Every structure is written in structure tokens, then in C-alpha cells.
Short mmCIF file of C-alpha atoms in Angstrom, two decimals:
data_model
loop_
_atom_site.label_atom_id
_atom_site.label_comp_id
_atom_site.label_asym_id
_atom_site.label_seq_id
_atom_site.Cartn_x
_atom_site.Cartn_y
_atom_site.Cartn_z
CA MET C 1 -33.26 46.55 -1.05
CA ASN C 2 -32.26 43.45 1.13
CA ILE C 3 -32.33 39.98 -1.05
CA THR C 4 -32.33 37.16 1.43
CA ARG C 5 -31.88 33.69 0.92
CA ARG C 6 -34.47 32.10 3.48
CA THR C 7 -37.26 31.74 0.68
CA ALA C 8 -34.97 29.88 -1.90
CA LEU C 9 -35.19 26.51 0.03
CA GLY C 10 -38.86 26.63 -0.12
CA LEU C 11 -39.19 25.30 3.68
CA THR C 12 -39.51 26.53 7.07
CA LEU C 13 -36.73 25.09 9.76
CA GLY C 14 -39.43 23.56 11.90
CA GLY C 15 -40.92 22.05 8.69
CA LEU C 16 -37.40 20.51 7.90
CA ALA C 17 -37.29 18.98 10.82
CA GLY C 18 -40.55 17.19 10.48
CA THR C 19 -40.98 16.92 7.00
CA VAL C 20 -37.60 16.32 4.88
CA ALA C 21 -37.16 12.61 4.46
CA ALA C 22 -33.31 11.42 5.31
CA PRO C 23 -31.60 10.27 2.08
CA ARG C 24 -31.36 6.61 1.75
CA LEU C 25 -27.33 6.29 2.12
CA SER C 26 -25.81 3.49 4.50
CA LEU C 27 -24.96 4.74 7.81
CA ALA C 28 -21.73 6.60 8.03
CA GLN C 29 -20.54 4.47 10.98
CA SER C 30 -17.08 3.08 10.38
CA ASP C 31 -14.19 4.92 12.01
CA ARG C 32 -12.18 4.27 8.86
CA VAL C 33 -14.66 5.79 6.40
CA LEU C 34 -15.70 9.66 6.13
CA ARG C 35 -18.79 10.62 4.56
CA PHE C 36 -17.98 14.44 3.32
CA VAL C 37 -20.65 16.71 1.50
CA PRO C 38 -18.61 18.92 -0.72
CA GLN C 39 -19.46 22.43 -1.58
CA ALA C 40 -20.10 21.43 -5.24
CA ASP C 41 -19.83 18.76 -7.24
CA LEU C 42 -16.65 17.61 -8.33
CA THR C 43 -17.54 17.81 -12.38
CA ASN C 44 -13.47 17.73 -13.71
CA PHE C 45 -10.45 17.37 -12.06
CA ASP C 46 -7.13 18.65 -13.03
CA PRO C 47 -5.36 20.99 -10.80
CA VAL C 48 -3.83 23.45 -13.36
CA MET C 49 -6.90 23.81 -15.72
CA THR C 50 -9.49 25.13 -13.51
CA THR C 51 -10.09 27.63 -10.56
CA GLN C 52 -12.93 25.75 -8.85
CA GLN C 53 -12.13 25.26 -5.15
CA VAL C 54 -13.99 22.06 -5.18
CA VAL C 55 -10.98 20.80 -8.09
CA ARG C 56 -8.50 22.64 -5.28
CA ASN C 57 -9.48 20.84 -2.55
CA ALA C 58 -9.67 17.24 -4.37
CA SER C 59 -6.15 17.98 -5.77
CA LEU C 60 -4.71 18.56 -2.14
CA LEU C 61 -5.58 14.68 -1.31
CA VAL C 62 -4.47 12.99 -4.57
CA TRP C 63 -1.39 15.22 -5.02
CA ASP C 64 1.38 16.49 -2.98
CA GLN C 65 3.46 19.77 -3.60
CA LEU C 66 7.45 20.62 -3.24
CA TYR C 67 6.58 23.07 -0.46
CA GLY C 68 3.57 23.48 1.75
CA ILE C 69 2.13 27.06 3.04
CA ASP C 70 1.86 27.29 6.92
CA SER C 71 -0.71 28.69 8.86
CA LYS C 72 1.78 31.98 8.91
CA PHE C 73 1.58 32.10 5.26
CA GLU C 74 5.31 30.98 5.35
CA PRO C 75 6.60 28.16 2.47
CA GLN C 76 7.68 24.91 4.37
CA PRO C 77 9.48 21.92 2.68
CA GLN C 78 7.23 19.15 1.91
CA MET C 79 7.97 16.92 -1.16
CA ALA C 80 11.21 19.16 -1.02
CA GLU C 81 13.86 18.20 1.60
CA GLY C 82 15.55 21.63 1.31
CA HIS C 83 16.80 24.25 -1.12
CA GLU C 84 20.17 26.02 -1.97
CA VAL C 85 20.18 29.76 -3.47
CA SER C 86 23.07 31.33 -5.15
CA SER C 87 24.49 34.50 -3.78
CA ASP C 88 22.98 36.69 -6.58
CA GLY C 89 19.46 34.79 -5.84
CA LEU C 90 19.41 33.85 -9.83
CA THR C 91 20.10 30.18 -9.33
CA TRP C 92 17.79 27.60 -6.82
CA THR C 93 19.06 23.91 -6.83
CA ILE C 94 15.99 22.23 -5.03
CA ARG C 95 16.44 18.52 -3.90
CA LEU C 96 13.49 16.11 -3.22
CA ARG C 97 12.92 13.81 -0.05
CA PRO C 98 14.00 10.17 -0.48
CA GLY C 99 11.57 7.95 -0.69
CA LEU C 100 8.72 9.55 -2.39
CA LYS C 101 6.11 7.53 -4.23
CA PHE C 102 3.31 7.77 -6.93
CA HIS C 103 0.22 6.02 -6.70
CA ASP C 104 1.24 3.39 -9.43
CA GLY C 105 4.49 2.53 -7.54
CA GLU C 106 7.03 4.55 -9.68
CA PRO C 107 9.43 6.75 -7.46
CA VAL C 108 9.27 10.50 -8.06
CA LEU C 109 12.09 11.90 -9.72
CA ALA C 110 13.18 14.82 -10.53
CA LYS C 111 12.11 15.34 -13.87
CA ASP C 112 8.56 14.53 -12.93
CA ALA C 113 8.99 17.94 -10.48
CA VAL C 114 10.56 19.87 -13.76
CA ALA C 115 7.76 18.44 -15.85
CA SER C 116 5.11 19.85 -13.70
CA ILE C 117 6.20 23.41 -12.92
CA LYS C 118 6.34 23.45 -16.91
CA ARG C 119 3.20 22.57 -17.33
CA TRP C 120 1.80 24.57 -14.25
CA MET C 121 3.45 27.86 -15.01
CA PRO C 122 1.56 29.00 -18.48
CA ARG C 123 -1.46 28.71 -16.48
CA ASP C 124 -1.06 29.98 -12.84
CA VAL C 125 -0.53 34.01 -12.41
CA MET C 126 2.66 33.26 -10.11
CA GLY C 127 3.90 30.47 -12.92
CA MET C 128 3.55 33.18 -15.65
CA ARG C 129 5.51 35.87 -13.62
CA LEU C 130 8.28 33.23 -13.08
CA ARG C 131 8.36 31.87 -16.64
CA ALA C 132 9.00 35.37 -17.67
CA VAL C 133 12.02 35.55 -15.95
CA LEU C 134 13.28 32.08 -15.90
CA ASN C 135 16.21 31.00 -17.97
CA GLU C 136 16.01 27.43 -17.34
CA ILE C 137 15.14 24.62 -15.50
CA SER C 138 16.51 21.32 -16.01
CA THR C 139 17.23 18.01 -13.65
CA VAL C 140 20.78 17.40 -11.92
CA ASP C 141 20.14 13.74 -10.97
CA ASP C 142 17.23 11.91 -9.82
CA ARG C 143 16.36 13.75 -6.53
CA ASN C 144 18.10 17.38 -7.42
CA PHE C 145 17.07 19.79 -10.04
CA ARG C 146 17.98 23.36 -10.85
CA ILE C 147 16.24 26.73 -11.62
CA GLN C 148 18.16 29.41 -13.38
CA LEU C 149 16.57 32.76 -13.27
CA LYS C 150 17.31 36.22 -15.66
CA GLN C 151 16.42 37.87 -12.42
CA PRO C 152 15.86 37.48 -8.61
CA PHE C 153 12.29 36.45 -7.86
CA PRO C 154 12.08 36.11 -4.08
CA LYS C 155 8.70 34.59 -3.76
CA LEU C 156 9.57 31.36 -5.76
CA LEU C 157 8.84 29.30 -3.02
CA PHE C 158 5.43 31.11 -2.26
CA ALA C 159 4.46 30.27 -5.67
CA PHE C 160 5.20 26.57 -5.39
CA ALA C 161 3.71 26.55 -2.08
CA LYS C 162 0.79 28.50 -2.18
CA SER C 163 -2.86 26.56 -1.50
CA THR C 164 -4.83 28.83 -3.73
CA THR C 165 -5.59 27.72 -7.64
CA LEU C 166 -4.15 27.25 -9.49
CA LEU C 167 -1.59 24.47 -7.38
CA LEU C 168 1.34 23.23 -8.52
CA CYS C 169 0.57 19.34 -7.74
CA ILE C 170 3.57 16.94 -8.78
CA MET C 171 2.68 14.16 -10.99
CA PRO C 172 4.65 11.94 -13.03
CA GLU C 173 6.43 13.29 -15.98
CA ARG C 174 4.11 11.23 -18.58
CA ILE C 175 1.11 13.05 -17.07
CA ALA C 176 2.44 16.21 -16.75
CA SER C 177 3.69 16.15 -20.43
CA THR C 178 -0.04 17.01 -21.43
CA ASP C 179 -0.51 20.08 -22.94
CA SER C 180 -0.98 23.19 -20.27
CA PHE C 181 -4.41 24.03 -22.15
CA LYS C 182 -5.81 20.13 -22.16
CA ALA C 183 -7.16 18.34 -19.40
CA ILE C 184 -5.47 15.56 -18.22
CA THR C 185 -7.18 11.82 -18.50
CA GLU C 186 -4.78 10.10 -16.01
CA TYR C 187 -5.17 10.57 -12.16
CA VAL C 188 -1.89 8.88 -10.55
CA GLY C 189 -1.29 11.23 -7.85
CA SER C 190 1.79 11.41 -5.11
CA GLY C 191 -0.37 12.51 -2.34
CA PRO C 192 -1.80 10.63 0.58
CA MET C 193 -4.88 9.57 -1.02
CA VAL C 194 -5.71 7.81 -4.19
CA PHE C 195 -8.59 8.88 -6.61
CA LYS C 196 -10.72 6.11 -7.14
CA ARG C 197 -11.93 7.02 -11.17
CA ASP C 198 -13.88 3.75 -11.23
CA GLU C 199 -16.32 4.99 -8.74
CA TRP C 200 -16.30 8.73 -10.14
CA VAL C 201 -19.87 9.72 -10.73
CA ALA C 202 -20.40 13.18 -11.73
CA GLY C 203 -23.51 14.75 -10.14
CA ALA C 204 -23.51 12.04 -7.44
CA ARG C 205 -19.90 10.89 -5.59
CA ALA C 206 -16.03 11.13 -5.79
CA VAL C 207 -13.99 8.47 -3.79
CA PHE C 208 -10.49 8.70 -2.33
CA GLN C 209 -8.73 5.59 -0.90
CA ARG C 210 -5.49 5.65 1.39
CA PHE C 211 -2.25 5.41 -0.13
CA ASP C 212 0.08 2.96 1.76
CA GLY C 213 2.99 3.83 0.08
CA TYR C 214 2.44 7.92 0.99
CA ALA C 215 5.65 8.78 3.60
CA PRO C 216 4.08 12.04 5.46
CA ARG C 217 6.74 14.47 6.68
CA ASP C 218 7.91 14.28 10.43
CA GLY C 219 6.07 16.61 12.98
CA ALA C 220 2.76 17.97 13.20
CA ASN C 221 0.78 19.19 10.31
CA ASP C 222 0.03 23.00 9.74
CA TRP C 223 -2.04 23.98 7.01
CA LEU C 224 -0.31 22.58 3.78
CA ALA C 225 3.00 21.89 5.73
CA GLY C 226 4.47 19.16 8.04
CA GLY C 227 2.98 15.40 8.04
CA LYS C 228 -0.18 15.00 6.30
CA ARG C 229 -1.28 11.61 8.82
CA MET C 230 -4.65 10.05 7.05
CA ASN C 231 -6.22 8.41 9.73
CA PHE C 232 -9.14 6.88 7.32
CA ASP C 233 -8.86 4.16 4.74
CA ARG C 234 -11.51 6.13 2.41
CA ILE C 235 -13.03 9.44 1.85
CA GLU C 236 -16.34 9.40 0.46
CA TRP C 237 -17.57 12.66 -1.47
CA VAL C 238 -21.39 12.93 -1.75
CA THR C 239 -22.75 15.10 -3.75
CA MET C 240 -25.89 17.03 -2.12
CA SER C 241 -26.98 20.21 -4.02
CA ASP C 242 -30.37 20.30 -1.97
CA ALA C 243 -29.46 21.58 1.47
CA GLY C 244 -32.46 20.21 3.13
CA THR C 245 -31.22 16.73 1.96
CA ALA C 246 -27.83 17.53 3.30
CA ALA C 247 -28.91 18.96 6.49
CA ALA C 248 -31.37 15.77 7.28
CA ALA C 249 -28.53 13.44 6.10
CA LEU C 250 -25.98 14.97 8.71
CA GLN C 251 -28.62 14.44 11.66
CA ALA C 252 -29.07 11.12 10.85
CA GLY C 253 -25.30 10.27 10.79
CA GLU C 254 -25.69 9.21 7.26
CA ILE C 255 -22.84 11.67 6.51
CA ASP C 256 -19.95 13.01 8.87
CA TRP C 257 -18.95 16.29 7.85
CA TRP C 258 -21.06 19.15 5.52
CA GLU C 259 -18.28 21.89 4.28
CA GLN C 260 -21.00 24.47 3.76
CA PRO C 261 -23.90 24.23 5.46
CA VAL C 262 -26.19 27.24 4.31
CA ASN C 263 -26.91 29.92 6.97
CA ASP C 264 -30.63 29.23 7.09
CA LEU C 265 -30.19 25.90 8.76
CA VAL C 266 -27.51 26.80 11.14
CA PRO C 267 -29.93 27.31 13.82
CA LEU C 268 -31.61 23.80 13.35
CA LEU C 269 -28.38 22.23 13.75
CA LYS C 270 -27.31 23.93 16.49
CA ARG C 271 -30.00 22.36 18.35
CA ASN C 272 -28.44 19.22 18.01
CA ARG C 273 -26.29 17.90 20.28
CA GLN C 274 -24.25 15.33 17.90
CA ILE C 275 -23.67 18.33 15.56
CA LYS C 276 -20.80 20.84 15.93
CA ILE C 277 -21.15 24.18 13.91
CA ASP C 278 -17.89 26.59 13.63
CA VAL C 279 -16.51 29.38 11.28
CA ALA C 280 -14.66 27.23 9.10
CA ASP C 281 -11.81 29.99 8.10
CA PRO C 282 -11.36 33.27 9.89
CA LEU C 283 -9.94 34.69 6.58
CA GLY C 284 -13.15 33.86 4.84
CA ASN C 285 -14.48 34.58 1.28
CA VAL C 286 -14.32 37.25 -1.19
CA GLY C 287 -17.55 37.67 -3.53
CA LEU C 288 -16.97 38.40 -6.85
CA LEU C 289 -18.71 40.06 -9.78
CA LYS C 290 -17.03 38.81 -13.02
CA LEU C 291 -16.92 41.12 -16.07
CA ASN C 292 -15.81 39.98 -19.47
CA HIS C 293 -13.02 42.49 -20.75
CA LEU C 294 -13.12 41.25 -24.47
CA HIS C 295 -16.72 42.32 -25.63
CA ALA C 296 -18.84 45.19 -25.39
CA PRO C 297 -20.03 47.13 -23.33
CA PHE C 298 -17.53 46.05 -20.67
CA ASN C 299 -15.00 46.34 -23.08
CA ASP C 300 -14.93 49.74 -21.94
CA ALA C 301 -13.84 51.34 -18.43
CA ARG C 302 -16.61 53.34 -18.55
CA ALA C 303 -19.28 50.42 -18.32
CA ARG C 304 -17.28 48.66 -15.89
CA GLN C 305 -17.32 51.80 -13.59
CA ALA C 306 -20.92 52.40 -14.25
CA LEU C 307 -21.86 48.69 -12.47
CA GLN C 308 -19.38 49.48 -9.51
CA LEU C 309 -22.10 52.61 -9.04
CA LEU C 310 -24.95 50.04 -8.60
CA VAL C 311 -23.42 47.54 -6.75
CA ASN C 312 -24.83 47.34 -3.37
CA GLN C 313 -22.69 45.34 -0.98
CA GLU C 314 -24.86 44.58 1.56
CA ASP C 315 -27.59 43.39 -1.02
CA TYR C 316 -25.06 40.68 -1.92
CA MET C 317 -23.81 39.80 1.18
CA GLN C 318 -27.43 39.63 2.96
CA ALA C 319 -28.32 37.27 -0.05
CA VAL C 320 -25.03 35.49 0.67
CA THR C 321 -25.16 35.16 4.35
CA GLY C 322 -28.74 36.27 5.78
CA ASP C 323 -26.58 37.29 8.82
CA ASP C 324 -24.75 40.49 9.40
CA SER C 325 -22.57 39.13 11.60
CA LEU C 326 -20.85 36.93 8.62
CA TRP C 327 -20.13 39.50 6.52
CA LYS C 328 -18.09 42.99 6.06
CA ARG C 329 -18.28 45.75 3.34
CA MET C 330 -15.18 45.44 1.36
CA PRO C 331 -14.46 48.25 -1.15
CA SER C 332 -11.15 46.84 -1.95
CA PHE C 333 -9.43 43.87 -3.29
CA PHE C 334 -7.29 42.95 -0.51
CA THR C 335 -8.82 40.59 2.53
CA PRO C 336 -10.38 42.95 5.16
CA GLY C 337 -8.39 42.87 8.63
CA THR C 338 -5.24 41.89 7.20
CA PRO C 339 -2.14 43.83 7.55
CA PHE C 340 -1.90 45.36 3.90
CA TYR C 341 -5.69 46.28 3.53
CA THR C 342 -6.55 49.01 1.72
CA GLU C 343 -9.52 51.05 0.49
CA MET C 344 -7.53 53.14 -1.63
CA GLY C 345 -10.10 54.10 -4.69
CA GLY C 346 -12.93 52.29 -3.54
CA GLU C 347 -14.97 55.38 -3.40
CA ARG C 348 -17.46 53.87 -6.30
CA LEU C 349 -18.43 51.02 -3.98
CA LYS C 350 -19.23 53.21 -0.92
CA GLY C 351 -22.15 55.11 -0.34
CA PRO C 352 -25.59 55.83 -1.70
CA ARG C 353 -26.14 53.76 -5.09
CA ARG C 354 -25.74 56.32 -7.95
CA VAL C 355 -28.25 54.72 -10.76
CA ASP C 356 -28.33 57.89 -12.71
CA GLU C 357 -24.98 58.27 -12.93
CA ALA C 358 -24.25 54.98 -13.88
CA LYS C 359 -26.83 55.16 -16.50
CA LYS C 360 -25.02 58.07 -18.30
CA LEU C 361 -21.43 56.10 -18.00
CA LEU C 362 -23.60 53.14 -19.86
CA GLU C 363 -24.85 55.11 -22.48
CA ALA C 364 -21.49 57.15 -22.74
CA ALA C 365 -19.75 53.42 -23.28
CA GLY C 366 -22.19 52.60 -26.08
CA TYR C 367 -24.89 50.46 -24.29
CA LYS C 368 -28.11 50.76 -25.99
CA GLY C 369 -30.19 48.05 -24.58
CA GLU C 370 -28.31 44.83 -25.91
CA THR C 371 -29.06 41.87 -23.69
CA ILE C 372 -26.16 40.78 -21.34
CA ILE C 373 -25.82 37.31 -20.56
CA LEU C 374 -25.47 36.27 -17.13
CA PRO C 375 -24.94 32.70 -16.54
CA VAL C 376 -25.82 31.28 -13.25
CA ALA C 377 -24.85 28.09 -11.47
CA THR C 378 -28.44 27.41 -9.25
CA ASP C 379 -26.53 24.47 -7.69
CA VAL C 380 -24.18 26.67 -5.92
CA PRO C 381 -25.77 28.84 -3.07
CA HIS C 382 -22.84 31.77 -3.41
CA VAL C 383 -23.50 31.87 -7.20
CA LYS C 384 -27.06 31.48 -7.23
CA ASN C 385 -27.65 34.13 -4.63
CA GLN C 386 -25.17 36.55 -6.09
CA GLY C 387 -26.81 36.07 -9.53
CA GLU C 388 -30.12 36.91 -8.51
CA VAL C 389 -28.87 40.44 -7.03
CA THR C 390 -27.14 41.16 -9.98
CA ALA C 391 -30.27 40.49 -12.35
CA ASP C 392 -32.32 42.31 -10.06
CA MET C 393 -29.91 45.36 -9.83
CA LEU C 394 -29.43 45.41 -13.39
CA ARG C 395 -33.19 45.03 -14.41
CA ARG C 396 -33.93 48.10 -12.21
CA ALA C 397 -31.33 50.04 -13.73
CA GLY C 398 -33.05 49.41 -17.14
CA VAL C 399 -30.13 47.32 -18.30
CA ASN C 400 -31.46 44.13 -20.08
CA VAL C 401 -30.10 40.91 -18.70
CA ASP C 402 -30.93 37.17 -19.37
CA MET C 403 -29.98 35.27 -16.12
CA LEU C 404 -28.88 31.72 -17.84
CA ALA C 405 -29.88 28.99 -15.10
CA MET C 406 -27.39 25.98 -15.17
CA ASP C 407 -25.11 24.10 -13.31
CA TRP C 408 -21.65 25.05 -11.53
CA GLY C 409 -19.96 22.62 -14.51
CA THR C 410 -21.57 24.54 -17.23
CA GLN C 411 -20.97 27.78 -15.87
CA SER C 412 -17.57 27.28 -15.50
CA THR C 413 -16.78 25.84 -18.85
CA ARG C 414 -18.97 28.75 -20.25
CA THR C 415 -16.80 31.25 -18.23
CA ILE C 416 -13.62 30.18 -20.13
CA ASN C 417 -15.12 30.70 -23.58
CA LYS C 418 -13.78 33.59 -25.08
CA GLY C 419 -16.25 33.81 -27.73
CA ALA C 420 -19.37 36.41 -28.25
CA PRO C 421 -21.23 36.48 -25.39
CA THR C 422 -24.68 35.30 -27.69
CA GLN C 423 -22.38 32.51 -29.07
CA GLY C 424 -21.98 30.50 -25.78
CA GLY C 425 -19.78 33.25 -24.31
CA TRP C 426 -20.80 35.77 -21.46
CA HIS C 427 -20.83 39.28 -20.25
CA LEU C 428 -20.99 38.77 -16.56
CA SER C 429 -20.66 36.26 -14.34
CA HIS C 430 -20.10 35.24 -10.31
CA THR C 431 -17.74 33.39 -8.40
CA TRP C 432 -15.95 33.50 -5.04
CA VAL C 433 -12.46 33.28 -3.82
CA ALA C 434 -10.69 32.31 -0.59
CA GLY C 435 -9.74 35.33 1.60
CA ALA C 436 -6.64 33.60 1.77
CA GLU C 437 -5.94 33.98 -1.82
CA CYS C 438 -6.64 38.34 -1.54
CA VAL C 439 -4.03 38.96 1.23
CA THR C 440 -1.61 40.31 -1.06
CA PRO C 441 -1.01 40.23 -4.93
CA ALA C 442 0.95 37.12 -4.64
CA GLY C 443 -1.28 34.34 -6.34
CA HIS C 444 -4.46 36.97 -6.58
CA LYS C 445 -5.83 35.87 -9.74
CA ALA C 446 -8.79 38.24 -9.72
CA LEU C 447 -6.13 41.27 -9.17
CA ASP C 448 -4.39 39.98 -12.32
CA ALA C 449 -4.89 42.36 -15.66
CA GLY C 450 -1.91 40.29 -17.98
CA GLY C 451 -4.73 39.46 -20.24
CA GLY C 452 -4.50 35.62 -19.59
CA SER C 453 -6.73 35.07 -16.47
CA SER C 454 -10.56 33.86 -17.08
CA LEU C 455 -11.34 34.77 -13.59
CA SER C 456 -10.61 38.16 -14.46
CA GLY C 457 -12.49 38.02 -17.46
CA TRP C 458 -8.80 38.47 -19.55
CA ALA C 459 -8.41 41.64 -18.35
CA LYS C 460 -5.53 43.54 -19.67
CA SER C 461 -3.85 46.89 -18.46
CA ASP C 462 -0.09 47.24 -18.80
CA GLU C 463 -0.16 49.88 -16.12
CA VAL C 464 -1.57 47.84 -13.63
CA GLN C 465 0.39 44.88 -13.92
CA GLY C 466 3.45 47.00 -14.08
CA ALA C 467 2.13 47.90 -10.75
CA ILE C 468 1.53 44.37 -9.48
CA SER C 469 5.25 43.27 -10.90
CA GLU C 470 6.88 46.31 -8.82
CA TRP C 471 5.51 44.75 -5.72
CA PHE C 472 7.18 41.53 -6.31
CA THR C 473 10.22 43.08 -6.12
CA LEU C 474 9.84 44.60 -2.87
CA THR C 475 10.77 43.08 0.50
CA ASP C 476 10.30 46.53 2.75
CA ALA C 477 6.61 46.62 4.35
CA THR C 478 6.47 50.04 4.30
CA ALA C 479 7.07 50.03 0.92
CA ALA C 480 4.69 47.11 -0.27
CA LYS C 481 2.17 48.56 1.92
CA ALA C 482 2.30 51.70 -0.29
CA SER C 483 2.74 49.84 -2.94
CA MET C 484 -0.47 47.83 -2.40
CA ASP C 485 -2.55 51.04 -1.94
CA LYS C 486 -1.61 52.07 -5.55
CA ILE C 487 -2.31 48.96 -6.90
CA ASN C 488 -5.74 49.28 -5.65
CA LYS C 489 -6.80 52.40 -6.67
CA MET C 490 -5.41 51.53 -10.02
CA SER C 491 -7.46 48.17 -9.82
CA MET C 492 -10.57 50.17 -9.11
CA ASP C 493 -10.08 52.54 -11.83
CA PHE C 494 -9.70 50.11 -14.20
CA VAL C 495 -12.32 48.06 -12.82
CA THR C 496 -10.51 44.48 -13.32
CA VAL C 497 -13.40 42.95 -11.14
CA ILE C 498 -15.93 44.39 -8.65
CA PRO C 499 -15.79 42.61 -5.17
CA THR C 500 -19.31 41.86 -3.91
CA GLY C 501 -18.31 41.71 -0.17
CA PHE C 502 -16.49 39.91 2.37
CA PHE C 503 -17.95 36.98 4.08
CA VAL C 504 -17.22 34.00 6.64
CA GLY C 505 -19.07 30.73 6.29
CA ASN C 506 -19.77 27.51 8.83
CA THR C 507 -18.83 24.12 8.64
CA ALA C 508 -20.65 21.58 10.13
CA TRP C 509 -19.39 17.89 11.40
CA ARG C 510 -20.94 15.27 13.61
CA SER C 511 -19.67 15.24 17.14
CA ASN C 512 -17.86 11.80 17.15
CA VAL C 513 -15.33 13.63 14.36
CA SER C 514 -12.22 15.27 15.92
CA GLY C 515 -9.24 17.35 14.44
CA ILE C 516 -11.31 19.69 11.89
CA ALA C 517 -8.99 22.50 11.73
CA LYS C 518 -9.70 26.08 10.80
CA SER C 519 -8.07 26.75 7.27
CA PRO C 520 -9.00 28.07 3.70
CA TYR C 521 -9.70 24.56 2.64
CA PRO C 522 -10.81 21.17 4.15
CA GLN C 523 -8.11 19.92 5.74
CA PHE C 524 -8.44 16.24 5.80
CA TRP C 525 -5.28 15.31 7.46
CA GLY C 526 -5.41 15.06 11.31
CA VAL C 527 -9.12 14.27 11.35
CA SER C 528 -10.46 10.87 12.80
CA LYS C 529 -13.60 9.60 13.86
CA GLY C 530 -14.75 7.20 16.60
#
């Protein structure tokens, strides 16, 4: 069965061009203002409180990082001037660049970096690993701070530099002192743009204004490394949940850049000479079916394995992309085409679907027809289309499923609820993560089996977690590859989450916009208009 998205918009390409009214927005003609349609609405804003990519993308504008990952996946100094490491690898001293300022004009000091690290560690997968080996973190003076470890942590700088959620963003100490599990309410940043809270309207727009006090690094920018030079005084994020409206606005010149045009409309957009289309990120995205490990039936590995036997990645990827050139099967936790890719243990996701065997596993796990709660964000196409496939898949297998339609913000809130599925919790949920996050176990939240990650449904396996911990200690490539084979097999058997496939997506922009780079996130620095 192939489920496509073509009927979801309720219009044809030809009909769109002639009948969809352009949104009534002022034309985005100023060379100093960029109007951008993000992948989803910015309903909350705290880089250590959510795995939403839209929050990560906004955070990269407002806050800077100590180190930034470049296109070779190597961490480079960003707010840091540099660092020294003791010969035994247990003491790191990091020095800040001079002249760094927060948006309120206060200097960035070592105490701010220390507080930011302390708030980030309990939430992030790599942060939790750092905290497990941390002896002490303390300031030396206003520009230097020291990290003392119980044992070496070779990937420390990668943890600080990574682009994947949850980000280590440097905030003023007074804000970073907020409890790690409570959202911040003040958005004073350290990055190139100021968040205009007074213009933030959930469901409609978010606005960012150039920070004249920002001091970019020297040199060209390369992903999150190098000089983040902003050519706009103002960046306006305009929420458009209706794809036809966004397409019409882009064609009319009322927006400049649409982060994720739906594939159904790409042929129409390509016919317009004033619009450019390209793959946003060759490392693509990984679709995920999340399972709640805390509640029956999916607290039993047999029920989770049953879903592996039902999942048809072709159905999911056709629904997400509608284009065979944009997706690949992925019986793996790791990004296809990367050096350590492995399909070890992925057999249950291959070949013909085994419905009868799946039904027997569900019965053995104690499933007796209870309603499975599946919250689905209908305003985010990647989520909506995966959810529709899952609901149909389960019903055909005789599973009683209730697909609850909601917006992305509501789904995100619901899926961090550990309560009973029938009392505001959930059984199954869909999301997607950047392929850049899944190249290795470093920062791979969906792989985490420590029991603390809502992205993995609070999966807990000491055996899987031990195998991942072992990988973190390895420096030899051959040993690392063998370790990832082992991790993939163990994770597939445990069924931490279920990959629904690998896909790339397009981005679309007006031809008078230049400097848009291929990366795992929209990169606004270096972009100009004229």
C-alpha cells in the first residue's frame, strides 16, 4: 500500500496557480529585511527544553556557542578563544574571546558559560554523559573556566559544538540559573540577532533584529564555525501552516525563503524563474516512530518488535516525499551513505511485512485490544503523513488506535508527559531528526537508552547504554565501526525507536536572495538580498 500526500492539500497544481489567493502581506522588498517561512510554528523558546528543530533553528540566531561544528563535523572555537588540556586528559581550561557581549550590553563572562553548561548537562544526551564523568567545573577568572574530569571524555568539544538538539547556548548567569526542567522566561542572547519578544505571536510570527554589539569571529563561516555575519537588520519568521498559501506568497514575492516546501508543489515552483529550489541538506532527515517504554503494551519488547514487522518504510517515505528520488530505506539507526553506516540487526525492517507474526507477538506481550493513543500534529506535514500511515497500518493489523489530531506545540507537550496514555500521555508518536544527528552515537538522542530521553520514549537498557558508553572511549576507526555494528543490533532487538526511513527535502527561495548554504539547519549568516 502506498499512501501519498497529493490529496492532502485538496487542490491540483494547476488549480493552485489560478485559485489560491496570495496572503495579504506587505511585499518583502527591503534588502535589509528577510521574510522566512519556518518548518513549524515557534510555540516555545528554550534550547534546552525541547528537541523541536524549529526551536534549535531560532536559538542559533539568538544565542552563540562556545564551539561550533563545521561541515567536516569538527568542533572549532566560536565564543571560546581556545583551550588547554592536561596530559592525562582530565583537566580542560577554556578561555573566552575578549569583547563578547550579551544583548543587554553586559559582558559575557566565564561564570555565564559555567552556569549555561550546568543547566544544559542534565537535559542533553551528551551533557548527561559529561556530567557522569565530571568532577568539578569552576571559574578561574572573568575569561577562563576549568573543567576537571574523573576520567577522560575525548568528545567534550564535540558536545559543546554540536548543532543537534539540545544545544549548549551561552546565556547570562541569572537566566542560566533557571532550573533545567523549567522553561526560561527571559531571552537575552549572545548571538547575532535579538529576539523581539514584544512582536512574538504564537501561530503567526517571530521576529529577530540585528544585534550591533555582536562580534563575529574572523574568517568565512562554515556551518556553525567561523564568522557569523548578518546582512539583515530584521528577520521575520511568518508561520504558514497551509502549503498553498506559502507557495502563493513565495511566488508573489511576499516572502523570500520557504524552509520546507511540500514536494507536491515543487514542480509548480520550478516553473517560476524567480524561484530557486535545491536540496536543503544532503545528510537529510530520519523519520521516527517513537514508542512509550513506560506503559503497556510497548513496555514489552515483543510488542515493540511486532511494530517492526508491520512498518513498511516505503509507505512512510512515499507519504512524506511522494518522490522515489528523495528517500531511501533505512533498517538502521545511522544515516545512510556515511562512513559507519550499518544494517546489523535490521532484518525485521526488511522484506515482506509479517502481519501474522506481529499479531502473535502483540498477543504474547499481553495486548488485548486496548486503545493505542497516537497524537499527531496535523500542521506539520512530516508528522501528519507519518501518523496517517501508522494509524492505517495498525488498523489493518487489528489494533485499536485513536489518532488524536492537534498542533505541533500540543503534540510536543503531550509527548513529554510520562502519565498514562489515557490520562494525557501517549503510546506512539512521530517525529523526525536531522541525519547529521545520526551519523554516530554522539548526540544521537533517539539512540539513547538511559531512561531520561522523551525522544526515545524513556527507553532504558543498561546493556545498550553500556555499548554506547564503550563507543565513546574509542579512537580507532575500525574498533568504532565494530562498536556501531554491535550498538545497531542491540538497539534493533531492544527497539529503542523505529526508523521509518531516510529522506531529503527541498528548500525554496526568491532568486534575488543569495548565500543560502546546504546544512542541517537554515543558515542565515552570509545570506543577502538585492
